Short mmCIF file of the C-alpha atoms (twelve columns), coordinates in Angstrom:
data_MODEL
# 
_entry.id   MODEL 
# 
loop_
_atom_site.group_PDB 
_atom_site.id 
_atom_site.type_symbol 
_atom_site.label_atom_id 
_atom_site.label_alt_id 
_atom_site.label_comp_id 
_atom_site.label_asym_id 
_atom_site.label_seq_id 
_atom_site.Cartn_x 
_atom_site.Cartn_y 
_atom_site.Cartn_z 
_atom_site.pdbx_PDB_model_num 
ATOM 1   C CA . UNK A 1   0.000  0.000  0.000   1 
ATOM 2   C CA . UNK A 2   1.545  3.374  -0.570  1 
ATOM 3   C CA . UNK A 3   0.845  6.798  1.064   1 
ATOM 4   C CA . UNK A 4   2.207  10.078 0.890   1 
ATOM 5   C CA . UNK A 5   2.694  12.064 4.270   1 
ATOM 6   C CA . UNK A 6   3.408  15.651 5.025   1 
ATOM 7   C CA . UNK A 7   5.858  15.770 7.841   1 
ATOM 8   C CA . UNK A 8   6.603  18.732 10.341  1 
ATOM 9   C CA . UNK A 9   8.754  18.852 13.471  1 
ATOM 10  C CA . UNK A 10  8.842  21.491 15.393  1 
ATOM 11  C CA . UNK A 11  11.818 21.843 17.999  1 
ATOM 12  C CA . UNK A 12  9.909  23.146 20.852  1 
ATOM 13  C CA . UNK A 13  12.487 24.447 22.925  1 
ATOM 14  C CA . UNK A 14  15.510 25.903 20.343  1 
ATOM 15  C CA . UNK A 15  16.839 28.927 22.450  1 
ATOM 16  C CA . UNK A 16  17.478 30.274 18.291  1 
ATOM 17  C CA . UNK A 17  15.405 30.427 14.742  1 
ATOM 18  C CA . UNK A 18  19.303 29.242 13.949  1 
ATOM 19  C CA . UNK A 19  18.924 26.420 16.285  1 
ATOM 20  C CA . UNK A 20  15.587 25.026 14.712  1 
ATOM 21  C CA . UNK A 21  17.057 25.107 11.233  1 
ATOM 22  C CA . UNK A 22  20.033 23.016 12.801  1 
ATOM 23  C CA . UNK A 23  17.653 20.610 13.943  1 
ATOM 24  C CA . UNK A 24  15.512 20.266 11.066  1 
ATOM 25  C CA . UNK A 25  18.002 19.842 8.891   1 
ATOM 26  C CA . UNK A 26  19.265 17.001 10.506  1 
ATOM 27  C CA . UNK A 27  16.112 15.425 10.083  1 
ATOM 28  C CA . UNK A 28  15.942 16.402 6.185   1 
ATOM 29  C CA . UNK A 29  19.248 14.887 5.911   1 
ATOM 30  C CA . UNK A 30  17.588 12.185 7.348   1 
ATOM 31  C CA . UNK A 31  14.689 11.992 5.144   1 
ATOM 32  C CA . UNK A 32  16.955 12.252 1.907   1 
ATOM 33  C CA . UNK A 33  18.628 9.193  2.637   1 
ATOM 34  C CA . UNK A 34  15.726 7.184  2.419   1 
ATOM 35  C CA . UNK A 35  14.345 5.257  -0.142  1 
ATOM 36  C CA . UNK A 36  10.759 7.412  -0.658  1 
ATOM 37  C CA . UNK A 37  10.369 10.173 -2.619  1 
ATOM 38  C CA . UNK A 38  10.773 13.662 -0.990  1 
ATOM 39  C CA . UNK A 39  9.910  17.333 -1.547  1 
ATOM 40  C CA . UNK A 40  10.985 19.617 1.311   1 
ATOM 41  C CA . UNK A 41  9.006  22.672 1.331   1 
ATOM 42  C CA . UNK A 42  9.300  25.995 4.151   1 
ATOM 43  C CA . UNK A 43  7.259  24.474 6.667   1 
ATOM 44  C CA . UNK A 44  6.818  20.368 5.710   1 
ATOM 45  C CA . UNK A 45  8.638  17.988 3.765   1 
ATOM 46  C CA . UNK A 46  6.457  15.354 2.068   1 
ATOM 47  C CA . UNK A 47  7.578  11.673 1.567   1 
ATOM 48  C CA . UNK A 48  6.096  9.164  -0.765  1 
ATOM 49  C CA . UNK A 49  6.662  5.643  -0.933  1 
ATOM 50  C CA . UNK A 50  5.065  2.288  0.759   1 
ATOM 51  C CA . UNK A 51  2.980  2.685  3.739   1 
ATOM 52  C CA . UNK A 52  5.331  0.600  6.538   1 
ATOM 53  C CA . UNK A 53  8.012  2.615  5.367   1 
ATOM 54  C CA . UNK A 54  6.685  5.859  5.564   1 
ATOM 55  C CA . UNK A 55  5.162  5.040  8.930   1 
ATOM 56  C CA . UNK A 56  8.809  3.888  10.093  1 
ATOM 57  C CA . UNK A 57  10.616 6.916  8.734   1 
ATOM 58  C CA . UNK A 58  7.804  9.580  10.369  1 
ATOM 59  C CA . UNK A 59  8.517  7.498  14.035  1 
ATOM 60  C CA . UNK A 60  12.473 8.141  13.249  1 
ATOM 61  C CA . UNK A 61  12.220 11.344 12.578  1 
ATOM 62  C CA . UNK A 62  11.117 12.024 16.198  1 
ATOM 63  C CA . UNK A 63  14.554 10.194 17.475  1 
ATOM 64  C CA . UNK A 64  16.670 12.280 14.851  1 
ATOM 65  C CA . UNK A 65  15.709 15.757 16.568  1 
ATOM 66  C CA . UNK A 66  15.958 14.515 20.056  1 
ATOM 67  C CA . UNK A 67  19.212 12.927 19.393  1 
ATOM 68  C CA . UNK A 68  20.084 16.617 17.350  1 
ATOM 69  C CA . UNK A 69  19.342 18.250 20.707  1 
ATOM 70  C CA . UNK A 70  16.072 18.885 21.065  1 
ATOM 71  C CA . UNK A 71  14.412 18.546 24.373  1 
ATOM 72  C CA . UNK A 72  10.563 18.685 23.307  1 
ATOM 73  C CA . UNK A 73  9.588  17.944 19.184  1 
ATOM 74  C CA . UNK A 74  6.391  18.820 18.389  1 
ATOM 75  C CA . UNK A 75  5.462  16.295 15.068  1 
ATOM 76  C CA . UNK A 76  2.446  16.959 12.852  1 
ATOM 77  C CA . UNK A 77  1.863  14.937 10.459  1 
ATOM 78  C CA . UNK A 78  -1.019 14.623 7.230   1 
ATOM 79  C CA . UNK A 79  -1.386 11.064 5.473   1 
ATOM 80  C CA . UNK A 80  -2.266 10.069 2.501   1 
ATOM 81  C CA . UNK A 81  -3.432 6.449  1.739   1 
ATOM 82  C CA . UNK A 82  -5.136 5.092  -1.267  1 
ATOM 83  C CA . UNK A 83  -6.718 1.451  -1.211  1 
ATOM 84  C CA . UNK A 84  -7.445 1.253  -4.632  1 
ATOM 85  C CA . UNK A 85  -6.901 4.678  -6.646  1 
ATOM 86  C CA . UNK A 86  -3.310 6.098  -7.943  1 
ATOM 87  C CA . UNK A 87  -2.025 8.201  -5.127  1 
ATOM 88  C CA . UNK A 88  -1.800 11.308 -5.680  1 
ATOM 89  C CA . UNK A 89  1.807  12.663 -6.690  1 
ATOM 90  C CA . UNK A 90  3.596  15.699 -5.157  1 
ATOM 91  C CA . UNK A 91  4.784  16.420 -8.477  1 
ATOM 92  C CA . UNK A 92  1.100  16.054 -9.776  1 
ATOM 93  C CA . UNK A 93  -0.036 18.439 -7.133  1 
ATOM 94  C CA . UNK A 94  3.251  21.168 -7.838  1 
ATOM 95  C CA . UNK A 95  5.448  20.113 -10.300 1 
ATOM 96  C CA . UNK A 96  3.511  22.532 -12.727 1 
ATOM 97  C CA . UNK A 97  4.773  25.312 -10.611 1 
ATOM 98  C CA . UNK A 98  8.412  24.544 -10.548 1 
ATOM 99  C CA . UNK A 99  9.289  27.693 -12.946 1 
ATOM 100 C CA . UNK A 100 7.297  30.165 -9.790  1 
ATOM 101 C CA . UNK A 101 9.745  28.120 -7.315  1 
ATOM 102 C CA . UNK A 102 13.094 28.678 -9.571  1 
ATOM 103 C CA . UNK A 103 12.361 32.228 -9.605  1 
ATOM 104 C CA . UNK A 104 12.055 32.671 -6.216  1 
ATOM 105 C CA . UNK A 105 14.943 30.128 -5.086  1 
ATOM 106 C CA . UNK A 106 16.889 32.786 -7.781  1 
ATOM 107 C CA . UNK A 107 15.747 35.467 -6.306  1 
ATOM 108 C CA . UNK A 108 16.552 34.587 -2.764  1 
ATOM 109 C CA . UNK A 109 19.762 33.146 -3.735  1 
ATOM 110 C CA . UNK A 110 21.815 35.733 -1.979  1 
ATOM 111 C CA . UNK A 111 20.374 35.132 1.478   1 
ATOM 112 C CA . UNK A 112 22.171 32.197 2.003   1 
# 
């Protein structure tokens, strides 16, 4: 069965904006070594791929930002599952937009 799921954690008790990003992007890093499909977005990253799997990775992604530091993660977390019917896609759902998001990843370029 697959299932996509929108995944946010939320370091509850960062003493720094810095400090969340830190954390977080341990738990991207995470998420990009795994075997699913992923789209990271400004306040969610979105994994695709079979359901066990997905269900695994969201319950590890907990771990990752305690072990990064945090003391409290806040987790929210949408699913998708489909018994029958095609899921469907991130890149059905945004892909037609990727030219808006290249323009503003170029245009933002210079704050990182």
């Amino acid at each position: 069965m697959e299932c996509a799921v929108a995944i946010q954690v939320l370091p509850m008790d960062a003493a720094s904006d810095d400090e969340v990003v830190r954390i977080v992007d341990e738990v991207i890093d995470y998420l990009k070594s795994q075997p699913v499909s992923l789209f990271v977005g400004p306040f969610e990253s979105a994994i695709e791929g079979d359901y066990d799997l997905c269900m695994s990775i969201l319950a590890e992604c907990q771990r990752i930002a305690i072990a990064a530091g945090a003391g409290k993660v806040m987790t929210y977390a949408k699913i998708d599952v489909r018994a029958q019917e095609p899921l469907l896609t991130t890149e059905r759902k945004v892909g037609k937009y990727a030219q808006v998001n290249a323009a503003f990843d170029a245009s933002h370029s210079e704050e990182n």
